[in-house]
Amino acid sequence: MFKRKYIYMLLPMIKEKPVAGMTQKAIEEELGLTGDRPIHNLLKRERKKEQQGIPKTRGRKGSPPPSLWSFPPITPPRPATS
């Protein structure tokens, strides 16, 4: 858990380095990070967090939402007269 907190503390610096022309591999070597593509996975998680603000549309495309007022009112049956 400590390692992830440490990486998130360095996140602003990590985001600036690719803009300056450094590769992800060079950033890993400079910071001494090990593992399977830690910079790539970190930036992927951050991009995913930014995209989660967009809600998914559900249901059929182009159909209006159902409304309770679009149906005629239900009338009780009349009692039989004899």
PDB file of N, CA and C in Angstrom:
ATOM      1  N   MET A   1       0.823  -1.198   0.000  1.00  0.00           N
ATOM      2  CA  MET A   1       0.000   0.000   0.000  1.00  0.00           C
ATOM      3  C   MET A   1       0.866   1.261   0.000  1.00  0.00           C
ATOM      4  N   PHE A   2       2.004   1.217   0.679  1.00  0.00           N
ATOM      5  CA  PHE A   2       2.875   2.380   0.741  1.00  0.00           C
ATOM      6  C   PHE A   2       3.401   2.745  -0.639  1.00  0.00           C
ATOM      7  N   LYS A   3       3.692   1.740  -1.449  1.00  0.00           N
ATOM      8  CA  LYS A   3       4.257   2.000  -2.765  1.00  0.00           C
ATOM      9  C   LYS A   3       3.276   2.784  -3.633  1.00  0.00           C
ATOM     10  N   ARG A   4       1.979   2.428  -3.567  1.00  0.00           N
ATOM     11  CA  ARG A   4       0.994   3.137  -4.380  1.00  0.00           C
ATOM     12  C   ARG A   4       0.844   4.583  -3.900  1.00  0.00           C
ATOM     13  N   LYS A   5       0.860   4.807  -2.598  1.00  0.00           N
ATOM     14  CA  LYS A   5       0.767   6.181  -2.087  1.00  0.00           C
ATOM     15  C   LYS A   5       1.963   7.003  -2.550  1.00  0.00           C
ATOM     16  N   TYR A   6       3.139   6.388  -2.553  1.00  0.00           N
ATOM     17  CA  TYR A   6       4.353   7.080  -2.982  1.00  0.00           C
ATOM     18  C   TYR A   6       4.251   7.460  -4.455  1.00  0.00           C
ATOM     19  N   ILE A   7       3.740   6.553  -5.269  1.00  0.00           N
ATOM     20  CA  ILE A   7       3.608   6.833  -6.694  1.00  0.00           C
ATOM     21  C   ILE A   7       2.598   7.960  -6.918  1.00  0.00           C
ATOM     22  N   TYR A   8       1.500   7.967  -6.140  1.00  0.00           N
ATOM     23  CA  TYR A   8       0.517   9.035  -6.311  1.00  0.00           C
ATOM     24  C   TYR A   8       1.061  10.383  -5.847  1.00  0.00           C
ATOM     25  N   MET A   9       2.016  10.388  -4.925  1.00  0.00           N
ATOM     26  CA  MET A   9       2.650  11.650  -4.535  1.00  0.00           C
ATOM     27  C   MET A   9       3.505  12.183  -5.684  1.00  0.00           C
ATOM     28  N   LEU A  10       4.083  11.278  -6.475  1.00  0.00           N
ATOM     29  CA  LEU A  10       4.928  11.680  -7.594  1.00  0.00           C
ATOM     30  C   LEU A  10       4.136  11.918  -8.882  1.00  0.00           C
ATOM     31  N   LEU A  11       2.831  11.716  -8.860  1.00  0.00           N
ATOM     32  CA  LEU A  11       2.016  11.779 -10.070  1.00  0.00           C
ATOM     33  C   LEU A  11       2.155  13.093 -10.847  1.00  0.00           C
ATOM     34  N   PRO A  12       2.116  14.276 -10.209  1.00  0.00           N
ATOM     35  CA  PRO A  12       2.279  15.507 -11.000  1.00  0.00           C
ATOM     36  C   PRO A  12       3.615  15.559 -11.743  1.00  0.00           C
ATOM     37  N   MET A  13       4.679  15.100 -11.090  1.00  0.00           N
ATOM     38  CA  MET A  13       5.985  15.098 -11.736  1.00  0.00           C
ATOM     39  C   MET A  13       6.019  14.078 -12.882  1.00  0.00           C
ATOM     40  N   ILE A  14       5.373  12.934 -12.693  1.00  0.00           N
ATOM     41  CA  ILE A  14       5.354  11.890 -13.722  1.00  0.00           C
ATOM     42  C   ILE A  14       4.587  12.360 -14.947  1.00  0.00           C
ATOM     43  N   LYS A  15       3.518  13.124 -14.748  1.00  0.00           N
ATOM     44  CA  LYS A  15       2.729  13.613 -15.880  1.00  0.00           C
ATOM     45  C   LYS A  15       3.491  14.659 -16.700  1.00  0.00           C
ATOM     46  N   GLU A  16       4.391  15.407 -16.065  1.00  0.00           N
ATOM     47  CA  GLU A  16       5.141  16.442 -16.783  1.00  0.00           C
ATOM     48  C   GLU A  16       6.269  15.859 -17.638  1.00  0.00           C
ATOM     49  N   LYS A  17       6.846  14.757 -17.235  1.00  0.00           N
ATOM     50  CA  LYS A  17       8.034  14.222 -17.914  1.00  0.00           C
ATOM     51  C   LYS A  17       7.769  13.765 -19.347  1.00  0.00           C
ATOM     52  N   PRO A  18       6.660  13.079 -19.675  1.00  0.00           N
ATOM     53  CA  PRO A  18       6.447  12.732 -21.086  1.00  0.00           C
ATOM     54  C   PRO A  18       6.287  13.962 -21.976  1.00  0.00           C
ATOM     55  N   VAL A  19       5.767  15.049 -21.428  1.00  0.00           N
ATOM     56  CA  VAL A  19       5.635  16.282 -22.194  1.00  0.00           C
ATOM     57  C   VAL A  19       7.022  16.841 -22.504  1.00  0.00           C
ATOM     58  N   ALA A  20       7.963  16.635 -21.573  1.00  0.00           N
ATOM     59  CA  ALA A  20       9.329  17.116 -21.769  1.00  0.00           C
ATOM     60  C   ALA A  20      10.132  16.223 -22.719  1.00  0.00           C
ATOM     61  N   GLY A  21       9.556  15.088 -23.128  1.00  0.00           N
ATOM     62  CA  GLY A  21      10.227  14.235 -24.103  1.00  0.00           C
ATOM     63  C   GLY A  21      10.788  12.946 -23.542  1.00  0.00           C
ATOM     64  N   MET A  22      10.580  12.661 -22.262  1.00  0.00           N
ATOM     65  CA  MET A  22      11.092  11.420 -21.681  1.00  0.00           C
ATOM     66  C   MET A  22      10.137  10.272 -21.973  1.00  0.00           C
ATOM     67  N   THR A  23      10.686   9.094 -22.172  1.00  0.00           N
ATOM     68  CA  THR A  23       9.854   7.914 -22.381  1.00  0.00           C
ATOM     69  C   THR A  23       9.443   7.348 -21.024  1.00  0.00           C
ATOM     70  N   GLN A  24       8.442   6.493 -21.045  1.00  0.00           N
ATOM     71  CA  GLN A  24       7.986   5.873 -19.804  1.00  0.00           C
ATOM     72  C   GLN A  24       9.078   4.992 -19.207  1.00  0.00           C
ATOM     73  N   LYS A  25       9.832   4.322 -20.053  1.00  0.00           N
ATOM     74  CA  LYS A  25      10.927   3.470 -19.582  1.00  0.00           C
ATOM     75  C   LYS A  25      12.002   4.314 -18.891  1.00  0.00           C
ATOM     76  N   ALA A  26      12.318   5.484 -19.447  1.00  0.00           N
ATOM     77  CA  ALA A  26      13.319   6.361 -18.827  1.00  0.00           C
ATOM     78  C   ALA A  26      12.836   6.886 -17.484  1.00  0.00           C
ATOM     79  N   ILE A  27      11.536   7.178 -17.371  1.00  0.00           N
ATOM     80  CA  ILE A  27      10.980   7.651 -16.095  1.00  0.00           C
ATOM     81  C   ILE A  27      11.076   6.547 -15.050  1.00  0.00           C
ATOM     82  N   GLU A  28      10.761   5.302 -15.455  1.00  0.00           N
ATOM     83  CA  GLU A  28      10.860   4.164 -14.526  1.00  0.00           C
ATOM     84  C   GLU A  28      12.279   4.014 -13.999  1.00  0.00           C
ATOM     85  N   GLU A  29      13.261   4.108 -14.886  1.00  0.00           N
ATOM     86  CA  GLU A  29      14.655   3.952 -14.470  1.00  0.00           C
ATOM     87  C   GLU A  29      15.095   5.092 -13.560  1.00  0.00           C
ATOM     88  N   GLU A  30      14.646   6.316 -13.849  1.00  0.00           N
ATOM     89  CA  GLU A  30      15.047   7.473 -13.033  1.00  0.00           C
ATOM     90  C   GLU A  30      14.488   7.379 -11.620  1.00  0.00           C
ATOM     91  N   LEU A  31      13.216   6.931 -11.497  1.00  0.00           N
ATOM     92  CA  LEU A  31      12.589   6.847 -10.180  1.00  0.00           C
ATOM     93  C   LEU A  31      12.858   5.523  -9.480  1.00  0.00           C
ATOM     94  N   GLY A  32      13.450   4.570 -10.187  1.00  0.00           N
ATOM     95  CA  GLY A  32      13.758   3.285  -9.576  1.00  0.00           C
ATOM     96  C   GLY A  32      12.549   2.392  -9.395  1.00  0.00           C
ATOM     97  N   LEU A  33      11.542   2.531 -10.244  1.00  0.00           N
ATOM     98  CA  LEU A  33      10.337   1.714 -10.146  1.00  0.00           C
ATOM     99  C   LEU A  33      10.555   0.383 -10.846  1.00  0.00           C
ATOM    100  N   THR A  34       9.999  -0.660 -10.262  1.00  0.00           N
ATOM    101  CA  THR A  34      10.107  -1.987 -10.857  1.00  0.00           C
ATOM    102  C   THR A  34       8.705  -2.540 -11.070  1.00  0.00           C
ATOM    103  N   GLY A  35       8.619  -3.628 -11.801  1.00  0.00           N
ATOM    104  CA  GLY A  35       7.336  -4.254 -12.050  1.00  0.00           C
ATOM    105  C   GLY A  35       6.997  -4.199 -13.526  1.00  0.00           C
ATOM    106  N   ASP A  36       5.801  -4.614 -13.829  1.00  0.00           N
ATOM    107  CA  ASP A  36       5.349  -4.683 -15.209  1.00  0.00           C
ATOM    108  C   ASP A  36       4.727  -3.348 -15.615  1.00  0.00           C
ATOM    109  N   ARG A  37       5.490  -2.482 -16.261  1.00  0.00           N
ATOM    110  CA  ARG A  37       5.048  -1.196 -16.804  1.00  0.00           C
ATOM    111  C   ARG A  37       4.313  -0.327 -15.773  1.00  0.00           C
ATOM    112  N   PRO A  38       4.961   0.073 -14.666  1.00  0.00           N
ATOM    113  CA  PRO A  38       4.267   0.836 -13.620  1.00  0.00           C
ATOM    114  C   PRO A  38       3.790   2.214 -14.085  1.00  0.00           C
ATOM    115  N   ILE A  39       4.557   2.905 -14.900  1.00  0.00           N
ATOM    116  CA  ILE A  39       4.152   4.239 -15.365  1.00  0.00           C
ATOM    117  C   ILE A  39       2.952   4.119 -16.296  1.00  0.00           C
ATOM    118  N   HIS A  40       2.997   3.147 -17.195  1.00  0.00           N
ATOM    119  CA  HIS A  40       1.891   2.930 -18.136  1.00  0.00           C
ATOM    120  C   HIS A  40       0.602   2.628 -17.374  1.00  0.00           C
ATOM    121  N   ASN A  41       0.683   1.739 -16.386  1.00  0.00           N
ATOM    122  CA  ASN A  41      -0.506   1.370 -15.629  1.00  0.00           C
ATOM    123  C   ASN A  41      -1.023   2.534 -14.795  1.00  0.00           C
ATOM    124  N   LEU A  42      -0.133   3.333 -14.239  1.00  0.00           N
ATOM    125  CA  LEU A  42      -0.548   4.493 -13.452  1.00  0.00           C
ATOM    126  C   LEU A  42      -1.290   5.503 -14.322  1.00  0.00           C
ATOM    127  N   LEU A  43      -0.733   5.818 -15.484  1.00  0.00           N
ATOM    128  CA  LEU A  43      -1.378   6.782 -16.375  1.00  0.00           C
ATOM    129  C   LEU A  43      -2.696   6.233 -16.917  1.00  0.00           C
ATOM    130  N   LYS A  44      -2.771   4.910 -17.120  1.00  0.00           N
ATOM    131  CA  LYS A  44      -4.012   4.291 -17.581  1.00  0.00           C
ATOM    132  C   LYS A  44      -5.102   4.417 -16.515  1.00  0.00           C
ATOM    133  N   ARG A  45      -4.734   4.211 -15.228  1.00  0.00           N
ATOM    134  CA  ARG A  45      -5.704   4.367 -14.139  1.00  0.00           C
ATOM    135  C   ARG A  45      -6.210   5.799 -14.061  1.00  0.00           C
ATOM    136  N   GLU A  46      -5.313   6.757 -14.240  1.00  0.00           N
ATOM    137  CA  GLU A  46      -5.708   8.163 -14.172  1.00  0.00           C
ATOM    138  C   GLU A  46      -6.652   8.529 -15.323  1.00  0.00           C
ATOM    139  N   ARG A  47      -6.362   8.033 -16.528  1.00  0.00           N
ATOM    140  CA  ARG A  47      -7.261   8.301 -17.651  1.00  0.00           C
ATOM    141  C   ARG A  47      -8.636   7.684 -17.419  1.00  0.00           C
ATOM    142  N   LYS A  48      -8.664   6.523 -16.812  1.00  0.00           N
ATOM    143  CA  LYS A  48      -9.936   5.844 -16.543  1.00  0.00           C
ATOM    144  C   LYS A  48     -10.753   6.633 -15.524  1.00  0.00           C
ATOM    145  N   LYS A  49     -10.086   7.209 -14.522  1.00  0.00           N
ATOM    146  CA  LYS A  49     -10.791   8.025 -13.527  1.00  0.00           C
ATOM    147  C   LYS A  49     -11.431   9.248 -14.177  1.00  0.00           C
ATOM    148  N   GLU A  50     -10.728   9.848 -15.138  1.00  0.00           N
ATOM    149  CA  GLU A  50     -11.265  11.024 -15.818  1.00  0.00           C
ATOM    150  C   GLU A  50     -12.471  10.670 -16.677  1.00  0.00           C
ATOM    151  N   GLN A  51     -12.495   9.478 -17.259  1.00  0.00           N
ATOM    152  CA  GLN A  51     -13.590   9.070 -18.137  1.00  0.00           C
ATOM    153  C   GLN A  51     -14.800   8.588 -17.368  1.00  0.00           C
ATOM    154  N   GLN A  52     -14.679   8.280 -16.086  1.00  0.00           N
ATOM    155  CA  GLN A  52     -15.804   7.752 -15.334  1.00  0.00           C
ATOM    156  C   GLN A  52     -16.881   8.794 -15.079  1.00  0.00           C
ATOM    157  N   GLY A  53     -16.615  10.063 -15.336  1.00  0.00           N
ATOM    158  CA  GLY A  53     -17.617  11.096 -15.135  1.00  0.00           C
ATOM    159  C   GLY A  53     -18.725  11.070 -16.175  1.00  0.00           C
ATOM    160  N   ILE A  54     -18.518  10.392 -17.289  1.00  0.00           N
ATOM    161  CA  ILE A  54     -19.505  10.336 -18.354  1.00  0.00           C
ATOM    162  C   ILE A  54     -20.433   9.151 -18.105  1.00  0.00           C
ATOM    163  N   PRO A  55     -21.736   9.390 -17.847  1.00  0.00           N
ATOM    164  CA  PRO A  55     -22.633   8.264 -17.586  1.00  0.00           C
ATOM    165  C   PRO A  55     -22.962   7.502 -18.859  1.00  0.00           C
ATOM    166  N   LYS A  56     -23.184   6.216 -18.714  1.00  0.00           N
ATOM    167  CA  LYS A  56     -23.563   5.389 -19.845  1.00  0.00           C
ATOM    168  C   LYS A  56     -25.048   5.542 -20.111  1.00  0.00           C
ATOM    169  N   THR A  57     -25.425   5.515 -21.383  1.00  0.00           N
ATOM    170  CA  THR A  57     -26.838   5.548 -21.723  1.00  0.00           C
ATOM    171  C   THR A  57     -27.339   4.118 -21.751  1.00  0.00           C
ATOM    172  N   ARG A  58     -28.460   3.892 -21.165  1.00  0.00           N
ATOM    173  CA  ARG A  58     -29.027   2.554 -21.087  1.00  0.00           C
ATOM    174  C   ARG A  58     -30.354   2.522 -21.834  1.00  0.00           C
ATOM    175  N   GLY A  59     -30.744   1.365 -22.271  1.00  0.00           N
ATOM    176  CA  GLY A  59     -32.030   1.201 -22.930  1.00  0.00           C
ATOM    177  C   GLY A  59     -31.916   1.287 -24.439  1.00  0.00           C
ATOM    178  N   ARG A  60     -33.064   1.270 -25.104  1.00  0.00           N
ATOM    179  CA  ARG A  60     -33.090   1.310 -26.553  1.00  0.00           C
ATOM    180  C   ARG A  60     -32.804   2.713 -27.053  1.00  0.00           C
ATOM    181  N   LYS A  61     -32.165   2.792 -28.190  1.00  0.00           N
ATOM    182  CA  LYS A  61     -31.824   4.093 -28.757  1.00  0.00           C
ATOM    183  C   LYS A  61     -33.047   4.706 -29.417  1.00  0.00           C
ATOM    184  N   GLY A  62     -33.284   5.961 -29.157  1.00  0.00           N
ATOM    185  CA  GLY A  62     -34.350   6.697 -29.823  1.00  0.00           C
ATOM    186  C   GLY A  62     -35.733   6.531 -29.210  1.00  0.00           C
ATOM    187  N   SER A  63     -35.926   5.651 -28.245  1.00  0.00           N
ATOM    188  CA  SER A  63     -37.253   5.479 -27.669  1.00  0.00           C
ATOM    189  C   SER A  63     -37.414   6.429 -26.485  1.00  0.00           C
ATOM    190  N   PRO A  64     -38.582   7.066 -26.370  1.00  0.00           N
ATOM    191  CA  PRO A  64     -38.792   7.971 -25.241  1.00  0.00           C
ATOM    192  C   PRO A  64     -38.971   7.156 -23.956  1.00  0.00           C
ATOM    193  N   PRO A  65     -38.696   7.751 -22.824  1.00  0.00           N
ATOM    194  CA  PRO A  65     -38.875   7.019 -21.568  1.00  0.00           C
ATOM    195  C   PRO A  65     -40.362   6.755 -21.316  1.00  0.00           C
ATOM    196  N   PRO A  66     -40.684   5.639 -20.700  1.00  0.00           N
ATOM    197  CA  PRO A  66     -42.102   5.349 -20.444  1.00  0.00           C
ATOM    198  C   PRO A  66     -42.669   6.338 -19.435  1.00  0.00           C
ATOM    199  N   SER A  67     -43.929   6.644 -19.605  1.00  0.00           N
ATOM    200  CA  SER A  67     -44.588   7.588 -18.717  1.00  0.00           C
ATOM    201  C   SER A  67     -45.886   6.961 -18.216  1.00  0.00           C
ATOM    202  N   LEU A  68     -46.189   7.196 -16.964  1.00  0.00           N
ATOM    203  CA  LEU A  68     -47.432   6.653 -16.410  1.00  0.00           C
ATOM    204  C   LEU A  68     -48.652   7.391 -16.948  1.00  0.00           C
ATOM    205  N   TRP A  69     -48.466   8.610 -17.417  1.00  0.00           N
ATOM    206  CA  TRP A  69     -49.595   9.412 -17.864  1.00  0.00           C
ATOM    207  C   TRP A  69     -49.953   9.152 -19.326  1.00  0.00           C
ATOM    208  N   SER A  70     -49.216   8.348 -20.022  1.00  0.00           N
ATOM    209  CA  SER A  70     -49.511   8.109 -21.426  1.00  0.00           C
ATOM    210  C   SER A  70     -50.593   7.045 -21.624  1.00  0.00           C
ATOM    211  N   PHE A  71     -50.946   6.316 -20.579  1.00  0.00           N
ATOM    212  CA  PHE A  71     -51.978   5.291 -20.676  1.00  0.00           C
ATOM    213  C   PHE A  71     -53.318   5.849 -20.206  1.00  0.00           C
ATOM    214  N   PRO A  72     -54.452   5.373 -20.774  1.00  0.00           N
ATOM    215  CA  PRO A  72     -55.764   5.859 -20.313  1.00  0.00           C
ATOM    216  C   PRO A  72     -56.029   5.367 -18.892  1.00  0.00           C
ATOM    217  N   PRO A  73     -56.822   6.102 -18.130  1.00  0.00           N
ATOM    218  CA  PRO A  73     -57.103   5.684 -16.754  1.00  0.00           C
ATOM    219  C   PRO A  73     -57.921   4.386 -16.743  1.00  0.00           C
ATOM    220  N   ILE A  74     -57.716   3.593 -15.716  1.00  0.00           N
ATOM    221  CA  ILE A  74     -58.447   2.332 -15.573  1.00  0.00           C
ATOM    222  C   ILE A  74     -59.761   2.629 -14.863  1.00  0.00           C
ATOM    223  N   THR A  75     -60.854   2.194 -15.467  1.00  0.00           N
ATOM    224  CA  THR A  75     -62.173   2.394 -14.851  1.00  0.00           C
ATOM    225  C   THR A  75     -62.643   1.063 -14.291  1.00  0.00           C
ATOM    226  N   PRO A  76     -63.276   1.075 -13.113  1.00  0.00           N
ATOM    227  CA  PRO A  76     -63.748  -0.181 -12.523  1.00  0.00           C
ATOM    228  C   PRO A  76     -64.928  -0.714 -13.345  1.00  0.00           C
ATOM    229  N   PRO A  77     -65.111  -2.020 -13.356  1.00  0.00           N
ATOM    230  CA  PRO A  77     -66.248  -2.571 -14.097  1.00  0.00           C
ATOM    231  C   PRO A  77     -67.578  -2.204 -13.439  1.00  0.00           C
ATOM    232  N   ARG A  78     -68.623  -2.066 -14.246  1.00  0.00           N
ATOM    233  CA  ARG A  78     -69.957  -1.716 -13.710  1.00  0.00           C
ATOM    234  C   ARG A  78     -70.644  -2.975 -13.165  1.00  0.00           C
ATOM    235  N   PRO A  79     -71.363  -2.802 -12.095  1.00  0.00           N
ATOM    236  CA  PRO A  79     -72.059  -3.973 -11.562  1.00  0.00           C
ATOM    237  C   PRO A  79     -73.188  -4.407 -12.521  1.00  0.00           C
ATOM    238  N   ALA A  80     -73.424  -5.681 -12.574  1.00  0.00           N
ATOM    239  CA  ALA A  80     -74.477  -6.216 -13.456  1.00  0.00           C
ATOM    240  C   ALA A  80     -75.843  -5.897 -12.869  1.00  0.00           C
ATOM    241  N   THR A  81     -76.785  -5.456 -13.707  1.00  0.00           N
ATOM    242  CA  THR A  81     -78.154  -5.136 -13.259  1.00  0.00           C
ATOM    243  C   THR A  81     -79.107  -6.209 -13.786  1.00  0.00           C
ATOM    244  N   SER A  82     -79.988  -6.719 -12.904  1.00  0.00           N
ATOM    245  CA  SER A  82     -80.993  -7.662 -13.376  1.00  0.00           C
ATOM    246  C   SER A  82     -82.310  -7.442 -12.722  1.00  0.00           C
TER     247      SER A  82
END
